[in-house]
Coordinates of C-alpha atoms in Angstrom, one line a residue:
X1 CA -4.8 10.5 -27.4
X2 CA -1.5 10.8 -24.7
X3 CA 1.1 12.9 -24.7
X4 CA 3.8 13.0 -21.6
X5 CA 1.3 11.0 -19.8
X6 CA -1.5 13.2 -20.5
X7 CA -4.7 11.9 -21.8
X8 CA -7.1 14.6 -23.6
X9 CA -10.5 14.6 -24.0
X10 CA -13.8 17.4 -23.9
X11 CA -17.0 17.7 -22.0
X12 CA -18.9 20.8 -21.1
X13 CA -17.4 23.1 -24.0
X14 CA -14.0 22.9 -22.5
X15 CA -10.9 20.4 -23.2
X16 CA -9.9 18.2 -20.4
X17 CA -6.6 16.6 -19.9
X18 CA -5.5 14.0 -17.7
X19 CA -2.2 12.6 -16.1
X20 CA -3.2 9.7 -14.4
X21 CA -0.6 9.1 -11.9
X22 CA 0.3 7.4 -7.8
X23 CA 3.4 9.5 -8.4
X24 CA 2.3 12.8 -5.6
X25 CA 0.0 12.5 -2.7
X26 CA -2.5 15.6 -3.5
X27 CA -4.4 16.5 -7.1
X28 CA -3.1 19.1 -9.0
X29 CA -5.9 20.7 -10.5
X30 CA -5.4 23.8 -12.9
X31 CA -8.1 25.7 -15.4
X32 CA -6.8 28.0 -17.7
X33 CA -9.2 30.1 -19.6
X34 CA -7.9 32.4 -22.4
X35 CA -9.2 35.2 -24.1
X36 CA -7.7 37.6 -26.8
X37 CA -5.8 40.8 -25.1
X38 CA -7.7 43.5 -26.4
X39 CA -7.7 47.0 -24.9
X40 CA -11.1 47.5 -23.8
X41 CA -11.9 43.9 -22.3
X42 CA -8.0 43.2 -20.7
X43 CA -8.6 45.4 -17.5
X44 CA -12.4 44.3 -16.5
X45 CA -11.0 40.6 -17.5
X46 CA -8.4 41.0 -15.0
X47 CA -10.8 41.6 -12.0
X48 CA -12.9 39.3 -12.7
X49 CA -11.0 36.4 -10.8
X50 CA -10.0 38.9 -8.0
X51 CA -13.9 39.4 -7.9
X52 CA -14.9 35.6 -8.5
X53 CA -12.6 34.6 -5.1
X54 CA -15.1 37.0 -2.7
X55 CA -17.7 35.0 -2.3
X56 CA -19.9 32.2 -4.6
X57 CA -23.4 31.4 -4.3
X58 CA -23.2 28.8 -1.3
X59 CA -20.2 30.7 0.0
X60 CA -21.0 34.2 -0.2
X61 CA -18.5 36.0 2.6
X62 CA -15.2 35.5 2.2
X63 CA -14.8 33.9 5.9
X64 CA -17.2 31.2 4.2
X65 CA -14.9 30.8 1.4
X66 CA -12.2 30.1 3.0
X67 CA -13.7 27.8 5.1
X68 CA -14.6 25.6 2.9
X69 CA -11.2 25.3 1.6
X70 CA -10.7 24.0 5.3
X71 CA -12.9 21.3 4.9
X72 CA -11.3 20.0 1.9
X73 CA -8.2 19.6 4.5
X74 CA -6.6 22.7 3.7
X75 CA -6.7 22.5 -0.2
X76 CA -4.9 25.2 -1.7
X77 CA -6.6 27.5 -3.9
X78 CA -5.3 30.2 -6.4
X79 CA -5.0 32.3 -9.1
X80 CA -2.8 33.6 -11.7
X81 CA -3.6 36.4 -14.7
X82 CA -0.9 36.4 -17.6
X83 CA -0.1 36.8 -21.3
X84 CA 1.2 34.2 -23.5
X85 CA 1.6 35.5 -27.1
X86 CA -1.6 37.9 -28.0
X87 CA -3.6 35.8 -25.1
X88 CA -4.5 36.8 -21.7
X89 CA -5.0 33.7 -19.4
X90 CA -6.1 33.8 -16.4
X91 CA -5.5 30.3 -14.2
X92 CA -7.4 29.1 -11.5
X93 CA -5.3 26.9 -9.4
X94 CA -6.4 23.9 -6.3
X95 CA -4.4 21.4 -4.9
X96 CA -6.0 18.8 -2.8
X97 CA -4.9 15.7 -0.7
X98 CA -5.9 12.4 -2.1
X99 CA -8.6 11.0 -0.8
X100 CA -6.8 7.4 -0.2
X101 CA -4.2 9.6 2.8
X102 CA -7.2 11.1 4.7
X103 CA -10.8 9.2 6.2
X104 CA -13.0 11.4 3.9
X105 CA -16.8 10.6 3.2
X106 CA -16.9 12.2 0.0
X107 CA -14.7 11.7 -2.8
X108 CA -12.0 15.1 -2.1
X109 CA -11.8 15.0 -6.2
X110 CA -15.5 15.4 -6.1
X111 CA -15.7 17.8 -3.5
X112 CA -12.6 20.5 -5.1
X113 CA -14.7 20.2 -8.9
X114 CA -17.9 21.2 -6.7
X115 CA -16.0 24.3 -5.6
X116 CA -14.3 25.1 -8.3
X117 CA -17.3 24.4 -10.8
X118 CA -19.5 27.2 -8.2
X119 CA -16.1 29.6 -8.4
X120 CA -16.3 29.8 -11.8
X121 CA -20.0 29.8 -12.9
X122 CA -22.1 30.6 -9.8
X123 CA -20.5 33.7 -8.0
X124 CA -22.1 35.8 -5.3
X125 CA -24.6 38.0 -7.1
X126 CA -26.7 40.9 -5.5
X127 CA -30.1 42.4 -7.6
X128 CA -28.3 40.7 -10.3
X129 CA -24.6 42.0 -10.2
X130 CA -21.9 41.4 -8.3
X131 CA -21.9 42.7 -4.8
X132 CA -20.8 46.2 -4.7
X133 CA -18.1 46.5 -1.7
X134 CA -16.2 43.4 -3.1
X135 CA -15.8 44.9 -6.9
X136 CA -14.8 48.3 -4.5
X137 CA -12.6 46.7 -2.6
X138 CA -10.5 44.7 -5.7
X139 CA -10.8 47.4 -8.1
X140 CA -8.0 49.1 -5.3
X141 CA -5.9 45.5 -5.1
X142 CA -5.7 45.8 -8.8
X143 CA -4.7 49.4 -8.7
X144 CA -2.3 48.9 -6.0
X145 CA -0.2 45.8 -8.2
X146 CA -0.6 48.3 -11.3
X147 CA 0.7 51.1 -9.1
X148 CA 3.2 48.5 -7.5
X149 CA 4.5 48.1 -11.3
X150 CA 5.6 51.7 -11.8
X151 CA 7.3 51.5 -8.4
X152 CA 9.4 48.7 -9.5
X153 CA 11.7 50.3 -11.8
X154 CA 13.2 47.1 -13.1
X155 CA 9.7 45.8 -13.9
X156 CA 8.5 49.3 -14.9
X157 CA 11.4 49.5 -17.9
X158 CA 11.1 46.0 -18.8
X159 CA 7.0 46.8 -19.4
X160 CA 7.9 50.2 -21.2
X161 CA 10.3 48.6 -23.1
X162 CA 7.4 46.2 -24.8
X163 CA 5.1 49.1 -24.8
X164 CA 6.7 50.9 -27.0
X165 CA 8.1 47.8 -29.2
X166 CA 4.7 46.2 -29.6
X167 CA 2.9 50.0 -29.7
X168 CA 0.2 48.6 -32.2
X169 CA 0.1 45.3 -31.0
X170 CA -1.8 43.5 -28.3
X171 CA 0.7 42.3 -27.1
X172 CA 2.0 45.7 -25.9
X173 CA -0.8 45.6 -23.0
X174 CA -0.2 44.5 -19.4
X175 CA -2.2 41.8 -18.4
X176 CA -3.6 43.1 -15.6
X177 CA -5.0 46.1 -17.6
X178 CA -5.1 49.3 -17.2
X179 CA -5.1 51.7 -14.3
X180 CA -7.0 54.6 -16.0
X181 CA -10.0 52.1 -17.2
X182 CA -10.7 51.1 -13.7
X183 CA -13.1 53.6 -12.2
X184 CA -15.3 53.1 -15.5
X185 CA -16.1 49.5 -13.9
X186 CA -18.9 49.1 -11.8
X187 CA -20.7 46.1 -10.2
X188 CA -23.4 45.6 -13.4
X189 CA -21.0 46.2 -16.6
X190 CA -18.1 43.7 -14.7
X191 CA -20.8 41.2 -14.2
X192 CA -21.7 41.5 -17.8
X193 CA -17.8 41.2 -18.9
X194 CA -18.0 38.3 -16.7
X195 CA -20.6 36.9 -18.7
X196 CA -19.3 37.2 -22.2
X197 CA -15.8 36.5 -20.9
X198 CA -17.1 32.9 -19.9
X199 CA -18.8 32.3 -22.9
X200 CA -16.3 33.2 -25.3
X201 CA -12.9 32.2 -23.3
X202 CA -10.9 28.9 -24.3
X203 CA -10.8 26.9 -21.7
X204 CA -8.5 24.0 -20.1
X205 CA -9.3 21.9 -17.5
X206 CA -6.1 19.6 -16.1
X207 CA -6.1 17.4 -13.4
X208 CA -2.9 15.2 -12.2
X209 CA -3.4 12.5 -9.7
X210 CA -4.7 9.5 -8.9
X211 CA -7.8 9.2 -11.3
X212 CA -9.1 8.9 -14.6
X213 CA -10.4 11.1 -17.6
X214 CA -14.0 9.5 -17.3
X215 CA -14.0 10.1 -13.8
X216 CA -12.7 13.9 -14.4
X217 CA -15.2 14.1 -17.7
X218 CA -18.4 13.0 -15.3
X219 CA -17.1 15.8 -12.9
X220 CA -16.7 18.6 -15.2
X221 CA -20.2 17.6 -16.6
X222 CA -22.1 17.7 -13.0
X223 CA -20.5 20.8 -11.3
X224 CA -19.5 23.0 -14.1
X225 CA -23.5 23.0 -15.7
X226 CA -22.2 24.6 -18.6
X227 CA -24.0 24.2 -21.9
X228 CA -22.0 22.4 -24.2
X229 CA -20.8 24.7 -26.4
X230 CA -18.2 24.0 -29.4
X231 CA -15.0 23.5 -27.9
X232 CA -12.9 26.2 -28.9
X233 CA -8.8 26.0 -29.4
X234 CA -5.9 28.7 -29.9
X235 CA -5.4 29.8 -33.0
X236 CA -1.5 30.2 -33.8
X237 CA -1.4 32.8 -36.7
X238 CA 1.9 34.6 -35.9
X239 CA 3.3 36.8 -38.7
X240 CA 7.2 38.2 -37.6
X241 CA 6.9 41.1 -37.8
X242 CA 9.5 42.8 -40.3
X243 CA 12.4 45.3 -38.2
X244 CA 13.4 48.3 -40.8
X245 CA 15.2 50.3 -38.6
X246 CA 16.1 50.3 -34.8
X247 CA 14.0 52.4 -32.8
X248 CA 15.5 54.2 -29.7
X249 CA 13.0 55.5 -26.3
X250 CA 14.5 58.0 -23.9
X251 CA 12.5 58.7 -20.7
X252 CA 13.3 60.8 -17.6
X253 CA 11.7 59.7 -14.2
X254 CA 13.5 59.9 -10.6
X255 CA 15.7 57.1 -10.5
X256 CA 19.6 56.8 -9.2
X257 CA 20.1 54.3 -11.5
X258 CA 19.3 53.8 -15.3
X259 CA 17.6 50.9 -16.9
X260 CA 18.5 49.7 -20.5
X261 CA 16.1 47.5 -22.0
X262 CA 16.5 46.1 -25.3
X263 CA 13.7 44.4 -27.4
X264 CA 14.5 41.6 -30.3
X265 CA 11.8 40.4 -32.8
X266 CA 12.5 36.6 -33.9
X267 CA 10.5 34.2 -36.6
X268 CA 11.5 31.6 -34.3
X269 CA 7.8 30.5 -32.0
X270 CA 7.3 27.5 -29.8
X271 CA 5.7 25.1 -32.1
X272 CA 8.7 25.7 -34.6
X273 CA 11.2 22.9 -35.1
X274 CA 14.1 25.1 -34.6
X275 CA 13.1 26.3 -30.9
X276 CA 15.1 24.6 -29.3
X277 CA 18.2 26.7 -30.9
X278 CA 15.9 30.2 -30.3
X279 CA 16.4 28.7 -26.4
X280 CA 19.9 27.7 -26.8
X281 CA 20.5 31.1 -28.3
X282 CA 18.8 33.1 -25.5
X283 CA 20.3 30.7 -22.5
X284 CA 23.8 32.0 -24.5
X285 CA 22.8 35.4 -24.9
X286 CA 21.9 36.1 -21.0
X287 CA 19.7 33.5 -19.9
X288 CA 21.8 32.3 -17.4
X289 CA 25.4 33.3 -15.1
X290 CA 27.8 31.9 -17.6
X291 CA 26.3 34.3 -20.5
X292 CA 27.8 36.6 -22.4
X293 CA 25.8 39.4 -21.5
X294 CA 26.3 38.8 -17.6
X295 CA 29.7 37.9 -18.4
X296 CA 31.0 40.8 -20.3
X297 CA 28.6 43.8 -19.9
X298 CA 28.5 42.9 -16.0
X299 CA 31.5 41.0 -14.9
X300 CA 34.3 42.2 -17.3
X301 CA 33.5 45.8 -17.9
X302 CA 31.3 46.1 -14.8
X303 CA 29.3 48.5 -16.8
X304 CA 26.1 46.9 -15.6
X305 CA 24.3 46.0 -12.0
X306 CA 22.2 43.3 -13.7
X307 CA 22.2 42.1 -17.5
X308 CA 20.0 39.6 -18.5
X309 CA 17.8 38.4 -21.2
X310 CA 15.1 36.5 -21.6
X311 CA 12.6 34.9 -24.7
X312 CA 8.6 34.8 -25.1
X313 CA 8.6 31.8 -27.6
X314 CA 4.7 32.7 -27.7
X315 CA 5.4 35.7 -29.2
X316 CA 8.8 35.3 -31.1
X317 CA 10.2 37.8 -28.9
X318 CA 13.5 38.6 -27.3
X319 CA 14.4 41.5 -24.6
X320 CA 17.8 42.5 -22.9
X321 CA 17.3 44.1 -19.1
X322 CA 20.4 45.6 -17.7
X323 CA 20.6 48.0 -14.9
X324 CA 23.5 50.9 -15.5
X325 CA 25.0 54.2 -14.5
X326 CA 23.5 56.7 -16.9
X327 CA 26.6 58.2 -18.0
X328 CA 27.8 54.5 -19.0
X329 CA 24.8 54.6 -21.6
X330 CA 26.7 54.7 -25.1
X331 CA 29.5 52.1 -24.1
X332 CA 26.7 49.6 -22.5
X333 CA 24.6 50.1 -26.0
X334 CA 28.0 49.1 -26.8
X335 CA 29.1 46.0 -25.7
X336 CA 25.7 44.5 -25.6
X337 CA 25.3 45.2 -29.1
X338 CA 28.6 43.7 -29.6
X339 CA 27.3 40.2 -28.0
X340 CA 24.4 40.3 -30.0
X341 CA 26.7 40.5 -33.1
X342 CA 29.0 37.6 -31.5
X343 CA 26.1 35.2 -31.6
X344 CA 25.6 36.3 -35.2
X345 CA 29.2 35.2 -36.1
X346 CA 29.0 32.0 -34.3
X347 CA 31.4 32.8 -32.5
X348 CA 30.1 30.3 -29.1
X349 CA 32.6 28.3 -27.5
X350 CA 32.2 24.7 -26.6
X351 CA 31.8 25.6 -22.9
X352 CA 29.3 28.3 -23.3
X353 CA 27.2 25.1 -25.2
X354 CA 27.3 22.6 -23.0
X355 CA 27.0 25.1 -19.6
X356 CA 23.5 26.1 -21.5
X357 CA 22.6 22.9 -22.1
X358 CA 22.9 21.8 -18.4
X359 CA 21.1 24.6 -17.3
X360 CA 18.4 23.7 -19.8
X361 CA 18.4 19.8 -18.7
X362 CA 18.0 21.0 -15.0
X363 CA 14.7 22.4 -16.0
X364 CA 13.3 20.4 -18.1
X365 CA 14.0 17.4 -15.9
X366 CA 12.4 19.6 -12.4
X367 CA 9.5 19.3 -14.8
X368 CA 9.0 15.8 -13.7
X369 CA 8.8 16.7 -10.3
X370 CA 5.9 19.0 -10.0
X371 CA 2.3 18.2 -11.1
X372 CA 1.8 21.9 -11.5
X373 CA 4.8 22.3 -13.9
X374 CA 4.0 19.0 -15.7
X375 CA 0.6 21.1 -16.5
X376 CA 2.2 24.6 -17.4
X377 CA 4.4 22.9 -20.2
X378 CA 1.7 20.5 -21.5
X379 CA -0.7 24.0 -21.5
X380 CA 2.6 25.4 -24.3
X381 CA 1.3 22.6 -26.2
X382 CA -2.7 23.4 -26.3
X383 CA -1.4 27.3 -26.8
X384 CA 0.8 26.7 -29.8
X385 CA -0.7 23.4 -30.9
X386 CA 2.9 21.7 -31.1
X387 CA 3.1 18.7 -30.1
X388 CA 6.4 18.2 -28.3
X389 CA 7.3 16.2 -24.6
X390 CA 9.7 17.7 -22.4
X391 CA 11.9 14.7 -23.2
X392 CA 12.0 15.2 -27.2
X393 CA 12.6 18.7 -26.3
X394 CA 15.9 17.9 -24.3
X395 CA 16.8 15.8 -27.0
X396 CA 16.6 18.5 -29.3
X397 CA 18.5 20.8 -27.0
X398 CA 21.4 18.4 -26.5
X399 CA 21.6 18.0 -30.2
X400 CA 21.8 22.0 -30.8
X401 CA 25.7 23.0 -31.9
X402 CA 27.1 26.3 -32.4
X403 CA 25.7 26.1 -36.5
X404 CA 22.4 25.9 -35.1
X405 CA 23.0 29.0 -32.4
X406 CA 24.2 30.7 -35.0
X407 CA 21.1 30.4 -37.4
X408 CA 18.8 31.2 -34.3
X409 CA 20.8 34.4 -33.9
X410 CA 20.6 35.6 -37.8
X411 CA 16.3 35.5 -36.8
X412 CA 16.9 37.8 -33.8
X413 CA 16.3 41.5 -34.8
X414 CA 17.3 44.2 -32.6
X415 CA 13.8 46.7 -32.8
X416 CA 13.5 48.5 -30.1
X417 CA 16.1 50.4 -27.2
X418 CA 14.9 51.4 -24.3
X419 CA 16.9 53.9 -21.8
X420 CA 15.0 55.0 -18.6
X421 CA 17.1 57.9 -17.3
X422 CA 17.4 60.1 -14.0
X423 CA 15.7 63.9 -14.4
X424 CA 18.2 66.1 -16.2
X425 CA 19.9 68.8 -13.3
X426 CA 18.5 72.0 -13.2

């Protein structure tokens, strides 16, 4: 079956999809495997890949590694650990030149599957656990981008801000885990989490090029050796969950400035038919320059360094950053309040429509431009199961009036405020 271009298929326990295509000179290729965030698996699942790049079997120091990646003439290689919804994905990333630009004996296809088939299920393994200075040495890089978080007081709120909004939820963990579960992992129980991560993740193999999704299929079959277990799929259960009263965070740390976060539950998702007017709504809200909430909080009452919001249609959740003087707190609560109540009215004028709408169009036609991008939106589509092309979803966007903004913004729920603070003077 096609969708955007993409044909879809299975071999080896995971789901292919292919966009045959002469449109770009290299192959995209991108594997996504997903797992359920769950506190005691998300922060030995995160170093997994950090581990996995070391060193493989055939390529067990890192020089070697790389080296190989050479021979492929330079193919890109990468990775990528995320959540979407109550999922944490991580992505494997390779971009190669096609073979028909270079005088290659083997097929360059071929040779990138044979790598990243021996990445993924034949890593460097020592007495039968991964070697010990490598997990030493990534267990720190993981620390240091955890530590790097709280550092970053703009990211630090915006994460505290879900934390405590989603405090019984999955959702409410970091992707990359958790600092404090780190020195718990050693070289035998993360080659273990390795092992039942593997077997259990869902995984997505894309590829976008110049080929087919036989040719992709035979590939997957001879270098990723799996056994061919049932494919597995996302399972989209999402409940809203119900907002009885707004709850409000205060927390003191060293900073000059404050940060005011703001988090929204909607029953709006991605595979809903009404997303389009959840992305309208946010695009309105703060989503862009022209916004209300940059706009009025920032530019008008200049109450606000940065104001901004942004939507996780995975999760049917909204949040409102904004950077502010800490005496400013109340009349910031305010105003932004005050947009979100707007919206609510309907009252959206026709310029604030159609300056979201070309801001949207922009996007979604850059889409067409980038193999990797082409993947990441048909990868909504395997995540939410909603069938939907970039195109029909423009459509949709272009066809969304201020009646339909309007019902978007009766579903979004202010839950949870957020205020990090300076330390009170002695």
């Amino acid at each position: 079956m096609t969708n955007n271009g993409f044909q879809h298929g299975s071999a080896a326990g995971m789901r292919i999809h292919v966009l045959p295509t002469k449109a770009f000179k290299t192959f995209a290729i991108s594997l996504y495997a997903g797992v359920p965030l769950e506190e005691h698996t998300v922060t030995p699942t995160a170093l997994i890949p950090f581990v996995l790049r070391r060193g493989t079997a055939s390529y067990p120091e890192t020089t070697q590694f790389r080296e190989q990646l050479e021979e492929l003439y330079g193919a890109g290689f990468g990775f990528d650990v995320y959540k979407r919804g109550d999922y944490q994905i991580v992505q494997f990333r390779m971009d190669t030149i096609n073979d028909s630009f270079v005088q290659s004996k083997e097929s360059l296809l071929g040779e990138s599957f044979a790598f990243l088939g021996e990445v993924l299920t034949k890593p460097l393994l020592e007495s039968g656990k991964f070697r010990t200075s490598y997990v030493a040495t990534e267990r720190e890089t993981v620390r240091k981008k955890l530590e790097a978080i709280v550092n970053d007081k703009i990211r630090y709120a915006a994460e505290r801000c879900i934390e405590e909004m989603c405090h019984s939820e999955p959702y409410r963990l970091h992707p990359l885990g958790q600092r404090a579960d780190l020195d718990a992992i050693t070289p035998d129980n993360l080659y273990e989490s390795y092992q039942s991560w593997l077997d259990g993740a869902i995984l997505d193999l894309y590829v976008v090029g110049d080929t087919t999704p036989e040719e992709v299929e035979k590939l997957v079959e001879r270098h990723f050796g799996r056994a061919p277990s049932p494919v597995a799929a996302y399972s989209s259960k999402f409940k809203p969950a119900a907002v009885s009263e707004v709850r409000t965070v205060e927390e003191r740390l060293d900073v000059n400035q404050g940060k005011l976060n703001m988090g929204l539950r909607t029953s709006i998702t991605y595979k809903d038919d009404n997303y389009a007017s959840a992305l309208m709504y946010n695009g309105i809200l703060g989503g862009y320059p022209h916004s209300k909430l940059f706009v009025n909080v920032r530019e008008k009452e200049s109450l606000a360094y940065y104001a901004s919001s942004r939507y996780d249609g995975h999760k049917g959740i909204g949040t409102i950053q904004s950077g502010i003087e800490t005496q400013n707190y109340g009349k910031a609560v305010d105003i932004i309040r005050k947009q979100l109540e707007e919206l609510k009215a309907g009252n959206i004028s026709d310029l604030e429509l159609s300056q979201t709408q070309a801001m949207i169009r922009n996007l979604l036609s850059e889409i067409q431009d980038s193999a990797f991008e082409l993947i990441s939106f048909d990868f909504n589509r395997q995540l939410s199961g909603k069938d939907r092309s970039a195109m029909e979803l423009l459509a949709q966007v272009e066809q969304t009036g201020a009646a339909e903004v309007k019902a978007a913004a009766e579903t979004f729920q202010l839950d949870t405020i957020y205020f990090l603070t300076g330390q009170k003077e002695e």
